[in-house]
Short mmCIF file of C-alpha atoms and ligand atoms in Angstrom, two decimals:
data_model
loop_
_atom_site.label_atom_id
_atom_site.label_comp_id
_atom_site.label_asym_id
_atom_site.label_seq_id
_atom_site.Cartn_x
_atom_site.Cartn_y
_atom_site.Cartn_z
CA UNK Y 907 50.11 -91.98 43.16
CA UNK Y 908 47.94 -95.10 44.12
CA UNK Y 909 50.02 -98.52 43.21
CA UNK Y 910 47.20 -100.28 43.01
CA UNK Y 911 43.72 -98.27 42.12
CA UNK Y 912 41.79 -101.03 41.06
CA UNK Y 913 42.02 -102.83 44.32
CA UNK Y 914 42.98 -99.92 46.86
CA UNK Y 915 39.74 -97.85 45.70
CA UNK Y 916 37.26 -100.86 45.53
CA UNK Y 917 34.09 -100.93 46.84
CA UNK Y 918 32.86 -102.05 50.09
CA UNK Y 919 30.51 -105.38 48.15
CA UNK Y 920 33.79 -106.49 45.69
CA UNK Y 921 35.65 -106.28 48.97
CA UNK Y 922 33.94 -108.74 50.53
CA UNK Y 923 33.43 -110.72 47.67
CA UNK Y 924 36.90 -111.17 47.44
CA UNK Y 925 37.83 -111.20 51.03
CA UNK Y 926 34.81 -113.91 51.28
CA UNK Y 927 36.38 -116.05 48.39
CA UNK Y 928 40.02 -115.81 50.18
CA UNK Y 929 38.60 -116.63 53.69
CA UNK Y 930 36.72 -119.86 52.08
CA UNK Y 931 40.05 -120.79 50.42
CA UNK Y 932 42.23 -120.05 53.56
CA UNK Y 933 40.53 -122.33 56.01
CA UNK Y 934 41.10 -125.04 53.39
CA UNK Y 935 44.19 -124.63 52.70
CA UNK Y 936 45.09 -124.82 56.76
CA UNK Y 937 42.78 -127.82 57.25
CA UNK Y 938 45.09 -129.57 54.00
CA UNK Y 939 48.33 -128.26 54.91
CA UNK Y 940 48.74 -127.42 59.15
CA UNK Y 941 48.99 -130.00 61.60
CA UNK Y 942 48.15 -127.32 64.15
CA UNK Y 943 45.24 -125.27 62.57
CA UNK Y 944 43.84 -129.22 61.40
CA UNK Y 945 43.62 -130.30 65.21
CA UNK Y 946 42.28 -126.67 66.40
CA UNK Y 947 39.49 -127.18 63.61
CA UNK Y 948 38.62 -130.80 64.59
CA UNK Y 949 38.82 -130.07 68.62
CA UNK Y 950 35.98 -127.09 67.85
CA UNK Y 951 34.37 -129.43 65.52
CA UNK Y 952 34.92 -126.87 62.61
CA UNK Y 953 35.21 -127.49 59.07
CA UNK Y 954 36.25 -125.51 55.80
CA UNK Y 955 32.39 -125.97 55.00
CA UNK Y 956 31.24 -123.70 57.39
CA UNK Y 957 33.25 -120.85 56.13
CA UNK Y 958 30.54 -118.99 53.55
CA UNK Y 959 31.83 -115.92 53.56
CA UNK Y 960 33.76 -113.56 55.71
CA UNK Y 961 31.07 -113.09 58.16
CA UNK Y 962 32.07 -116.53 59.42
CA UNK Y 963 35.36 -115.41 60.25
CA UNK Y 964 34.44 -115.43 63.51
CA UNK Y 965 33.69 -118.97 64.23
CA UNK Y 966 37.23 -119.53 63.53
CA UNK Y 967 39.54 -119.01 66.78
CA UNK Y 968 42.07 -116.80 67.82
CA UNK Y 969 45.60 -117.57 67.17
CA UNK Y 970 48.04 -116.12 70.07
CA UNK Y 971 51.79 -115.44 70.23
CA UNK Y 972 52.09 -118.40 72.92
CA UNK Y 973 50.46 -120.93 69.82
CA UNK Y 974 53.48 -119.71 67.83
CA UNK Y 975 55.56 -120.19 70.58
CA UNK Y 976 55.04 -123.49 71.81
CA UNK Y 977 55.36 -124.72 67.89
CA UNK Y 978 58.85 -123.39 67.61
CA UNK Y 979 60.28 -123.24 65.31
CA UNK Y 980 58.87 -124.26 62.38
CA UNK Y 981 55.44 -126.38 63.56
CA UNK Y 982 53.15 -123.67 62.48
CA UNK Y 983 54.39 -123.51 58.99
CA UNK Y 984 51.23 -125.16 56.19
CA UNK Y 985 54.29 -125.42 53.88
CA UNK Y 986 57.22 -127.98 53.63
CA UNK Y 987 60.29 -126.36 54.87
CA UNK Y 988 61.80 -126.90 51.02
CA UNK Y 989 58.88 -124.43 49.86
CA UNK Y 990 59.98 -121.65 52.03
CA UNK Y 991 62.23 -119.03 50.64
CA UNK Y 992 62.81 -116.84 53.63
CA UNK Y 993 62.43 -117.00 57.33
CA UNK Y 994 62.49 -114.14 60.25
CA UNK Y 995 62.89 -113.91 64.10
CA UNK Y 996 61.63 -111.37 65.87
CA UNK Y 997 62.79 -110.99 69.44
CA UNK Y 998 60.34 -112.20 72.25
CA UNK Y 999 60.91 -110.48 75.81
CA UNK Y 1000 60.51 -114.39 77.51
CA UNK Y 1001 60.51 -117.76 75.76
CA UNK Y 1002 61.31 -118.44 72.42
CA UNK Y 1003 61.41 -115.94 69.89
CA UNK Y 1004 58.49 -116.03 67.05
CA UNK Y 1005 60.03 -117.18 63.87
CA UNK Y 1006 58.21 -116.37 60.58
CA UNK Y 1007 58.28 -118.42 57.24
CA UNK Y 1008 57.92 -117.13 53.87
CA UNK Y 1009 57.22 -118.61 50.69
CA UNK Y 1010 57.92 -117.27 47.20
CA UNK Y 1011 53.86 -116.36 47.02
CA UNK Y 1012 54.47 -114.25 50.58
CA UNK Y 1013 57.63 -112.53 49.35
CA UNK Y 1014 55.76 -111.39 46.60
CA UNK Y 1015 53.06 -110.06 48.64
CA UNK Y 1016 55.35 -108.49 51.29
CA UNK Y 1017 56.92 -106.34 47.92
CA UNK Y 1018 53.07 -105.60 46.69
CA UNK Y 1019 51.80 -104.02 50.09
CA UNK Y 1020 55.23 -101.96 50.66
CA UNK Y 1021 55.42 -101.06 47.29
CA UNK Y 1022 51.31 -99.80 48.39
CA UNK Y 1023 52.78 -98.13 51.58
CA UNK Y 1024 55.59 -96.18 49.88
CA UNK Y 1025 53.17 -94.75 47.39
CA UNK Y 1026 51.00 -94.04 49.96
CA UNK Y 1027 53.33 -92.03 51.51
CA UNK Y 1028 54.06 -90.15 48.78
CA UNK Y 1029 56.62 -92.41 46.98
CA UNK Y 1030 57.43 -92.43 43.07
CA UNK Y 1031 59.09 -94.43 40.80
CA UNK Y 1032 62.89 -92.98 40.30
CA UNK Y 1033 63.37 -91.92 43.77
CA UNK Y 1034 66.38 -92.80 45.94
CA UNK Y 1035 65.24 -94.05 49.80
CA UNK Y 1036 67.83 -94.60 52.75
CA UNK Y 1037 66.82 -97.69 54.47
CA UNK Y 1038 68.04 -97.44 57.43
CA UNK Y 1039 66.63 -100.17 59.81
CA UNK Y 1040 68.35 -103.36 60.14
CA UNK Y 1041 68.98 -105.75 58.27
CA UNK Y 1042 68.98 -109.26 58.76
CA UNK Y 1043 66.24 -111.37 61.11
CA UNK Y 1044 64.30 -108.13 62.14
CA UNK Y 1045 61.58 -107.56 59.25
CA UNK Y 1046 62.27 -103.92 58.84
CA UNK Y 1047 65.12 -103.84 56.37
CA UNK Y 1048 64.67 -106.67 53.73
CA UNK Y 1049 61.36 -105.26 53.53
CA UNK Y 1050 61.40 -101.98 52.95
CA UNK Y 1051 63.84 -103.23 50.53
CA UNK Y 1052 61.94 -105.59 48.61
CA UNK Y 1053 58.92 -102.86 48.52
CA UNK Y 1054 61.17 -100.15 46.98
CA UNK Y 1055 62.42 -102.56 44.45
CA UNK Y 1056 58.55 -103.44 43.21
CA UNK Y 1057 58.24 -99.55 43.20
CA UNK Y 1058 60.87 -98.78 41.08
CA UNK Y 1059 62.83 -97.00 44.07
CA UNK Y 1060 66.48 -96.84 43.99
CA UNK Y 1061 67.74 -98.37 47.51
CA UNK Y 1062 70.77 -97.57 49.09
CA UNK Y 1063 70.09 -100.58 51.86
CA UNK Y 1064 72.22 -98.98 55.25
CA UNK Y 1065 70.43 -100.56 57.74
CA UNK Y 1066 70.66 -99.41 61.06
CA UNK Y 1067 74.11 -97.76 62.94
CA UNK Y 1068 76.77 -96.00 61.32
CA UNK Y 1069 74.90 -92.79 61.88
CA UNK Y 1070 77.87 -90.73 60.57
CA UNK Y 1071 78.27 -92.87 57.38
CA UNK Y 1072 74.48 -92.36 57.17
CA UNK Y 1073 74.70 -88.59 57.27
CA UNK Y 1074 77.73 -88.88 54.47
CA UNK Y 1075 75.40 -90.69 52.35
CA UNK Y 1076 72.28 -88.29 52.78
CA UNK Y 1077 74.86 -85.16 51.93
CA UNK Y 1078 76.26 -87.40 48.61
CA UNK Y 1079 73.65 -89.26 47.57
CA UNK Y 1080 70.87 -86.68 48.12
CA UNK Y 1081 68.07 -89.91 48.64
CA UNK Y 1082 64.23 -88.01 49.24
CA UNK Y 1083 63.23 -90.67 51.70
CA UNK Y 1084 64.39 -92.26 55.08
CA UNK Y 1085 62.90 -95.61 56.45
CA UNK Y 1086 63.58 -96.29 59.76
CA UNK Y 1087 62.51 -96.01 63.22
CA UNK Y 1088 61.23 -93.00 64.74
CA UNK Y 1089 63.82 -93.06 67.69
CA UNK Y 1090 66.59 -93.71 65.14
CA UNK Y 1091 65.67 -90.38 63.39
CA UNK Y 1092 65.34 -88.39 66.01
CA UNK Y 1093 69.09 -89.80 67.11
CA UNK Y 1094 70.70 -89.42 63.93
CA UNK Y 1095 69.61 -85.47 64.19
CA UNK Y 1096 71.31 -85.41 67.55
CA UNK Y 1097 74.51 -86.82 66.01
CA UNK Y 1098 73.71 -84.50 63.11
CA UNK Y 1099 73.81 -81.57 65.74
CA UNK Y 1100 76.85 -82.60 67.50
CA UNK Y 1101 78.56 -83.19 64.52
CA UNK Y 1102 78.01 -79.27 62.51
CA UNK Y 1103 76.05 -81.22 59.91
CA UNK Y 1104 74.62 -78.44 57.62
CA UNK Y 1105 70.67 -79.17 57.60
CA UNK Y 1106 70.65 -77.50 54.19
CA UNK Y 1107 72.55 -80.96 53.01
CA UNK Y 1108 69.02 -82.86 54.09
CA UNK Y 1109 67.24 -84.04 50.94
CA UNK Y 1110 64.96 -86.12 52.51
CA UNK Y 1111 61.33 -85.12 52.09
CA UNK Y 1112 59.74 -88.06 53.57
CA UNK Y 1113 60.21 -90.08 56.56
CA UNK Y 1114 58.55 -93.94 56.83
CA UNK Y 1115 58.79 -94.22 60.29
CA UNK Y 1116 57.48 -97.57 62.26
CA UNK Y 1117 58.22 -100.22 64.53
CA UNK Y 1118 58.03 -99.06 67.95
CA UNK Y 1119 55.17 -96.40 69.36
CA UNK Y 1120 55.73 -92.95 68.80
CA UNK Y 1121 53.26 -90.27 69.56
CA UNK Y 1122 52.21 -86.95 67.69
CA UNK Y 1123 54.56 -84.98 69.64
CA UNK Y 1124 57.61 -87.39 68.25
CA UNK Y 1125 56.18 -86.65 65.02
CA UNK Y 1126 56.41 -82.95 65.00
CA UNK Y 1127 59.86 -83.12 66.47
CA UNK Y 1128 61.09 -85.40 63.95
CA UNK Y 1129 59.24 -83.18 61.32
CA UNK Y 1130 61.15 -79.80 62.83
CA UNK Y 1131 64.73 -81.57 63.42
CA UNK Y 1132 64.39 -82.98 59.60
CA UNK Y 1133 62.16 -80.79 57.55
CA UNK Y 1134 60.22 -83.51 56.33
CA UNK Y 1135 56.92 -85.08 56.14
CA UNK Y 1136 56.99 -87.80 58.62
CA UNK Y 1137 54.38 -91.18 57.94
CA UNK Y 1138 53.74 -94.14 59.94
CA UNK Y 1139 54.08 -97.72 58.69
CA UNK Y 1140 53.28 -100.46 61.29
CA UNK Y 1141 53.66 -104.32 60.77
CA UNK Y 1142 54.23 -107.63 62.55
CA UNK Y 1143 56.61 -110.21 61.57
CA UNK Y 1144 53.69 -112.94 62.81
CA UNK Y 1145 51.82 -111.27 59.75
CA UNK Y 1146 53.85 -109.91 56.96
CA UNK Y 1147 56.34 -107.39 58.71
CA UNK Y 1148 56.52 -103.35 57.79
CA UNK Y 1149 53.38 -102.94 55.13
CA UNK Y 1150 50.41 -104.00 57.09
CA UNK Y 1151 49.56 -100.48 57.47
CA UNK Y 1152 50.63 -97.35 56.45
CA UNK Y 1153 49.51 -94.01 56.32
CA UNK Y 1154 49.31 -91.30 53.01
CA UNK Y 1155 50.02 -87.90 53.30
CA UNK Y 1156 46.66 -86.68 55.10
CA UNK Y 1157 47.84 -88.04 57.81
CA UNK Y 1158 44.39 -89.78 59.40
CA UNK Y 1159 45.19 -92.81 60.14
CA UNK Y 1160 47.16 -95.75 58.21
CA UNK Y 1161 45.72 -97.94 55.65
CA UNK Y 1162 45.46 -101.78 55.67
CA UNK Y 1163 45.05 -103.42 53.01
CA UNK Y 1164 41.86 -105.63 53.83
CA UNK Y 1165 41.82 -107.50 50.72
CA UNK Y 1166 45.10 -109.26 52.00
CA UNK Y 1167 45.09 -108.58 55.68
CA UNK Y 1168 41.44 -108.80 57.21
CA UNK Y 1169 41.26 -106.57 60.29
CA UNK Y 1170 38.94 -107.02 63.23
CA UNK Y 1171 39.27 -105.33 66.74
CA UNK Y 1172 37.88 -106.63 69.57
CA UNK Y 1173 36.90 -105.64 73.04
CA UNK Y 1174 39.85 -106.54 75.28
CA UNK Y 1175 37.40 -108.14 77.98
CA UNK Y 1176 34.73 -109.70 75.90
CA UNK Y 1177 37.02 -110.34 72.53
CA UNK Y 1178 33.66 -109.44 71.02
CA UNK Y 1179 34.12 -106.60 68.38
CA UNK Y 1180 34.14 -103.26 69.28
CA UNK Y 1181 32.47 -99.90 67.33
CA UNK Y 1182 34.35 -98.32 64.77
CA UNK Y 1183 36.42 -95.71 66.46
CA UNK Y 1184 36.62 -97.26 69.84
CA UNK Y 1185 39.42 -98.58 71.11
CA UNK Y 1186 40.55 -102.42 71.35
CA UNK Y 1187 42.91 -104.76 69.99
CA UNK Y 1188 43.94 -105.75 66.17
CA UNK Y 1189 43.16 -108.95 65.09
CA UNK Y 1190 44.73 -109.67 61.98
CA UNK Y 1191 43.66 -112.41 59.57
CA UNK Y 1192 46.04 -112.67 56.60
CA UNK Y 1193 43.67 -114.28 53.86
CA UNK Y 1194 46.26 -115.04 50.97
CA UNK Y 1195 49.16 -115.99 52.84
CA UNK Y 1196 51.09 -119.58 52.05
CA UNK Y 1197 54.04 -120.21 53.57
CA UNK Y 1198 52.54 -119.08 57.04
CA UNK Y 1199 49.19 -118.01 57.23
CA UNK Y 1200 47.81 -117.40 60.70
CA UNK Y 1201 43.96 -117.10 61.60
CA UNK Y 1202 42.39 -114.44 63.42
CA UNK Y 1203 46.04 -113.54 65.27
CA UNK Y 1204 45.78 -111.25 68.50
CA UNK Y 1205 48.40 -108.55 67.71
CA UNK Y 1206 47.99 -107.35 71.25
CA UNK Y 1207 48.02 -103.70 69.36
CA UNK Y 1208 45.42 -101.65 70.78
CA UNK Y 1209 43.84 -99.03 68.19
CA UNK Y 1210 40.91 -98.06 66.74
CA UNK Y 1211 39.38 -98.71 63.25
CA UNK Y 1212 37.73 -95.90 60.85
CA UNK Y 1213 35.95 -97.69 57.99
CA UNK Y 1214 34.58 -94.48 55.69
CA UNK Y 1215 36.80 -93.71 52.64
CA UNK Y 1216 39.81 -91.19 52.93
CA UNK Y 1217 39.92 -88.05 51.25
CA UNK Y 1218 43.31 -89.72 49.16
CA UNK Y 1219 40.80 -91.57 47.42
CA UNK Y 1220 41.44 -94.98 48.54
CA UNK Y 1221 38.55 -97.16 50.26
CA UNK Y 1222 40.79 -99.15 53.11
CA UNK Y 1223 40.11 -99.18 56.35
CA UNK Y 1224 42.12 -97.07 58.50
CA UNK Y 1225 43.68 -97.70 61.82
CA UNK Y 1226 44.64 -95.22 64.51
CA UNK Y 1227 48.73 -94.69 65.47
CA UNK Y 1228 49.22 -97.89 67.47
CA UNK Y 1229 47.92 -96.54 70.94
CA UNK Y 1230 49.55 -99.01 73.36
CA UNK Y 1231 49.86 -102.65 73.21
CA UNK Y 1232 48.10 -105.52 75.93
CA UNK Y 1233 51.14 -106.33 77.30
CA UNK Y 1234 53.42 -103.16 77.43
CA UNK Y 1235 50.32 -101.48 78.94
CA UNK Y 1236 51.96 -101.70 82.71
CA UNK Y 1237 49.64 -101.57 85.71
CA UNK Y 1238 50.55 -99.48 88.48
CA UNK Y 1239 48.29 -99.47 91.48
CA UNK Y 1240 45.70 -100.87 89.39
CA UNK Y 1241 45.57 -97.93 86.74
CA UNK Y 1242 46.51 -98.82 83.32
CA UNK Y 1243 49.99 -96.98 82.20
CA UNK Y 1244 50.68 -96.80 78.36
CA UNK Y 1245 54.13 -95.03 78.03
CA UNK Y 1246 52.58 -92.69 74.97
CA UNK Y 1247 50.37 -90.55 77.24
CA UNK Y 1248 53.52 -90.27 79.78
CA UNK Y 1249 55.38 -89.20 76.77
CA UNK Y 1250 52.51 -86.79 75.21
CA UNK Y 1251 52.71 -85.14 78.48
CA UNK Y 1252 56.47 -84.50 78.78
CA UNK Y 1253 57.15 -83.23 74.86
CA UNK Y 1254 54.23 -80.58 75.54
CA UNK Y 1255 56.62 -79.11 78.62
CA UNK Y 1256 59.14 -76.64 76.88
CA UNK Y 1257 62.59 -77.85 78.42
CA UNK Y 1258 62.49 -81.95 77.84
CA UNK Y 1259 63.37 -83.84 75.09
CA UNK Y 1260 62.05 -86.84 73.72
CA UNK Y 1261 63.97 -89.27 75.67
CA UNK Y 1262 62.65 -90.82 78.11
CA UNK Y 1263 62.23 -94.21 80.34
CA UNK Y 1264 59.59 -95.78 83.09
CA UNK Y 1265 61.15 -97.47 85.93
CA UNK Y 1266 58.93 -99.58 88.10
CA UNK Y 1267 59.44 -101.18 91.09
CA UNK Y 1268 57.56 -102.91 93.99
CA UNK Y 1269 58.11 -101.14 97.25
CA UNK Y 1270 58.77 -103.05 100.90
CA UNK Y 1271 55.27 -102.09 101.78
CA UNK Y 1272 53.93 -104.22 98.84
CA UNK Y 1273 52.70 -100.30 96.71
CA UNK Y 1274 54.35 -100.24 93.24
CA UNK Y 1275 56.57 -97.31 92.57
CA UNK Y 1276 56.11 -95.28 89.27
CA UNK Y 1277 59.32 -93.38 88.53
CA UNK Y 1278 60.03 -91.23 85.24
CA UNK Y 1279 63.73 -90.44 84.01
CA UNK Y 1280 63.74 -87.35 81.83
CA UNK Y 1281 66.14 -85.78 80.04
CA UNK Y 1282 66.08 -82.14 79.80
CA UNK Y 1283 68.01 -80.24 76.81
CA UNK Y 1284 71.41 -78.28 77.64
CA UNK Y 1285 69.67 -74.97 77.85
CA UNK Y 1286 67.23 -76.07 80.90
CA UNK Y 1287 69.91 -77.79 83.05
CA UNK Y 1288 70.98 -76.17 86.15
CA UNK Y 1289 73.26 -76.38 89.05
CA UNK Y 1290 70.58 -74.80 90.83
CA UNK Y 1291 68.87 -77.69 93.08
CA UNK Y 1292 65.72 -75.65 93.24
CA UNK Y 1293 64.90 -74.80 90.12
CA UNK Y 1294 64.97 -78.48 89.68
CA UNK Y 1295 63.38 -79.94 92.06
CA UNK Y 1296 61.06 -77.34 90.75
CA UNK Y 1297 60.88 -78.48 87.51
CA UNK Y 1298 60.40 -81.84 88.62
CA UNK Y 1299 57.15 -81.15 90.84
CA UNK Y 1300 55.68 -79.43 88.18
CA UNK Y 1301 56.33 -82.60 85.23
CA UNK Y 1302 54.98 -84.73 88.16
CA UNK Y 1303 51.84 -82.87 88.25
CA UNK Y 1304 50.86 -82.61 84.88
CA UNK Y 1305 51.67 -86.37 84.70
CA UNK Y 1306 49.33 -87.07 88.06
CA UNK Y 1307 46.48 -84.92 86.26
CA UNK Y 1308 46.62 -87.42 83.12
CA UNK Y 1309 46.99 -90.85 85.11
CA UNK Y 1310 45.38 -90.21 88.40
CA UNK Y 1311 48.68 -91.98 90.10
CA UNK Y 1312 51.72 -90.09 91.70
CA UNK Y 1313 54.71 -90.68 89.43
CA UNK Y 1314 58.44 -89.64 90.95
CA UNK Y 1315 60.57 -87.88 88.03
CA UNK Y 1316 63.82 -87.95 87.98
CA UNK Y 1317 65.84 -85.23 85.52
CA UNK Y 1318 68.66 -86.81 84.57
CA UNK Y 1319 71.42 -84.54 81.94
CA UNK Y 1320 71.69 -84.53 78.74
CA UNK Y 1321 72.32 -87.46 76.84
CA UNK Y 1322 72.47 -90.39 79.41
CA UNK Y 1323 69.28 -91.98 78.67
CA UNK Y 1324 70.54 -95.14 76.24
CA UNK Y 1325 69.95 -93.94 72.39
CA UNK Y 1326 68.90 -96.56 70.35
CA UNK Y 1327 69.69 -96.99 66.39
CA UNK Y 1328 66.54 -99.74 66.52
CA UNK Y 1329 63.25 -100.50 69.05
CA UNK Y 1330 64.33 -98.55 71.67
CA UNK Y 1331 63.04 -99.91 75.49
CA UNK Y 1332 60.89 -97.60 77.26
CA UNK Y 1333 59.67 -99.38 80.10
CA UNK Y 1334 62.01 -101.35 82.91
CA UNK Y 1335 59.58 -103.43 85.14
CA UNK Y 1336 61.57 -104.59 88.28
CA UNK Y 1337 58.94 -106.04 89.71
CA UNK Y 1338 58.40 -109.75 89.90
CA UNK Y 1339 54.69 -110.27 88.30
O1 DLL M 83 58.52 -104.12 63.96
C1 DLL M 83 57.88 -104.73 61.71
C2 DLL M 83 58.14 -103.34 61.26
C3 DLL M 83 59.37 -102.99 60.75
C4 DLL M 83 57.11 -102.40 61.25
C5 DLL M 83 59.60 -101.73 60.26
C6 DLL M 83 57.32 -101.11 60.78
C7 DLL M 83 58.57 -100.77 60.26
P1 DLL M 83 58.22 -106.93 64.94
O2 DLL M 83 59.66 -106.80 65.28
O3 DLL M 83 57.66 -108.31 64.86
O4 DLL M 83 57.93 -106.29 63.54
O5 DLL M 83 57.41 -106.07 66.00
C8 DLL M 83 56.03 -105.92 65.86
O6 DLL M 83 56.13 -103.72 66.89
O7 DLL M 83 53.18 -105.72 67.17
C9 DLL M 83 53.87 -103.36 67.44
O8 DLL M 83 53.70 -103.57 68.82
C10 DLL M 83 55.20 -102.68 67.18
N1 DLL M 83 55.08 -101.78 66.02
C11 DLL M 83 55.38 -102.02 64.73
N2 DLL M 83 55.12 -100.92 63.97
C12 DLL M 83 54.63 -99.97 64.82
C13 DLL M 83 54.16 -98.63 64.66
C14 DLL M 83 58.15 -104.99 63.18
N3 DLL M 83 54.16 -98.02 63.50
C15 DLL M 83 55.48 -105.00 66.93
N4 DLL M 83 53.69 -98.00 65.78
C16 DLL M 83 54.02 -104.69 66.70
C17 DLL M 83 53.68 -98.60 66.98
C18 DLL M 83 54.59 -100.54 66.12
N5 DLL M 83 54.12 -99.85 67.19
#
């Protein structure tokens, strides 16, 4: 089922129409309303005028986490604070955390493009879904929430933890779809496991997995432990949250919809754009937001964009899985590390499971050090030293062949790499950069 046909199928000219007509009204609306966007404007010497249609979009500039940042918390906002219904945090690494303001237009949008994302993915009116990320500040729960309600879903709103309460509910309630993130499934079927849940009791059929990176081979694990049909939904809280993307059952690549969120990526070095299907980062323009809209904001989500029309019918553009990000890209020797091509490498080697973390560190000598816990599953651990160390030399190898660095694994036993019922953390950088 399409939500939307009318707009979801469109053609390439109404598009931009449309998209034109938003961008023209967008620029005015921050000139009016945005102390910040009305001095970035003047400074460049930029006016609403200049906008003609979408095309111009680029003689707007970037917006960047740090803008957000530095106008915390509520600076950024083209709204007064009594017009906004509903505001997020989403947790920074360093400084303070991006905080996201939504009016009563924006709530209704957020419900529109995840009530788009669970149809998508294969969604109907009447069915039960398990939300199970969290609640509260993060974006991942009250939206998938909201979404489902626009659908005509029946939520049974979890959120995150309780993972035996959660398997109670999915043996009782018999819901056909799980939201939540990727790591979180593939934890609840350890628990499952452990626990002599009967997989017969699964009724889930779908799987809305998003928020963190997760890689093919996640996918098909997930798919296996479950015995369901596992899509990707991506989303920023800077932008909307869950529903800027999401793919339908094919599979080839997730769906934005452009005549709300206008997509550009760029070349990291030049910020010029690159060719569809070449890598770079998502620039995101949300075109009909109110409460907080943002112009041209770096995601710092590297992926690629696909602009022909999928076979499901609908005429979005289509992004790739979310291949790394600027800044969790780490750099080791000078070669560029993205966890997901560690992690393709170790779920193709029969023995590991998808658990996983990067440790780096700066050696004495000044040379950074690349290490890679991994767990292996029951069945492959041994006393036997050698068949280890074995083991190890041989994930080292196939990692060395990928990245062109030497990497130092460390097998580590079952179950002592930290589960996660949210984001879980990948990467440690010990260094001081
Ligand atoms: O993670 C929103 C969300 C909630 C998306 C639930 C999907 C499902 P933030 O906490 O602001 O918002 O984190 C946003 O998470 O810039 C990406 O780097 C990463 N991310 C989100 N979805 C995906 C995905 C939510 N499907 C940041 N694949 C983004 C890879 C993702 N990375």
């Amino acid at each position: 089922m399409i939500f939307n046909e009318k707009i979801e199928c469109i053609n390439k000219e109404e598009l931009r129409q449309i998209q034109s007509k938003r961008l023209k009204e967008l620029a005015q609306r921050v000139c009016d309303n945005s102390l910040f966007y009305k001095k970035r404007f003047s400074d460049l010497g930029i006016t609403p005028k200049d906008i003609k249609s979408i095309d111009d979009i680029t003689k707007l500039p970037f917006t960047e986490k740090d803008n957000l940042r530095d106008n915390y918390p509520f600076n950024i906002f083209s709204q007064p604070l009594e017009d906004i219904r509903e505001i997020h945090v989403s947790s920074g690494t360093t400084g303070n955390p991006v905080v996201a303001g939504y009016s009563q237009e924006d709530l209704d949008l957020w419900a529109d493009v995840i009530a788009r994302s669970l149809c998508c993915a294969g969604a109907v009116p009447g069915d039960m879904i398990q939300v199970a990320y969290g609640y509260g500040l993060f974006t991942g729960g009250l939206g998938l929430h909201y979404g489902s309600l626009k659908l005509g879903l029946t939520v049974i709103p979890c959120s995150s933890g309780q993972t035996k309460r959660q398997l109670k509910i999915l043996k009782d309630f018999k819901p056909r779809i799980l939201a939540c993130t990727p790591s979180y499934a593939l934890y609840m079927a350890e628990i499952a496991k452990e626990s002599g849940f009967d997989f017969n009791d699964s009724s889930w059929e779908i799987g809305i997995f998003g928020a963190e990176p997760w890689s093919e081979a996640i996918r098909k694990e997930i798919e296996k432990a479950w015995g369901i049909s596992a899509l990707d939904i991506y989303g920023l809280s800077e932008i909307i949250g869950p529903g800027v993307a999401c793919e339908c059952h094919l599979k080839k690549g997730l769906h934005i919809p452009a005549d709300v969120f206008y997509p550009e990526v760029i070349d990291l070095k030049t910020s010029k754009p690159v060719l569809p299907g070449e890598s770079g980062e998502l620039v995101l323009t949300p075109i009909t937001k109110m409460g907080m809209p943002l112009i041209r904001y770096r995601t710092r989500d590297i992926v690629s964009i696909d602009y022909s029309r999928c076979e499901c019918g609908r005429t979005s553009p289509r992004i790739s899985k979310i291949l790394g990000r600027t800044d969790d890209m780490i750099i080791v020797r000078g070669i560029n590390v993205f966890p997901s091509q560690i992690e393709e490498v170790l779920l193709a080697i029969e023995g590991t499971q998808p658990h996983y973390q990067l440790i780096v560190e700066r050696e004495k000598n000044g040379l950074d050090k690349l290490e890679v816990l991994v767990e292996l599953k029951d069945s492959f651990f041994s006393d036997e030293v050698k068949s280890l160390q074995h083991f190890e030399n041989r994930i080292s190898k196939e990692i060395e062949s990928v990245l062109s660095i030497g990497v130092k694994i460390r097998l580590v036993e079952p179950k002592t790499i930290e589960r996660s019922e949210g984001k879980s953390k990948r990467v440690i950088d010990k260094r001081n950069l």
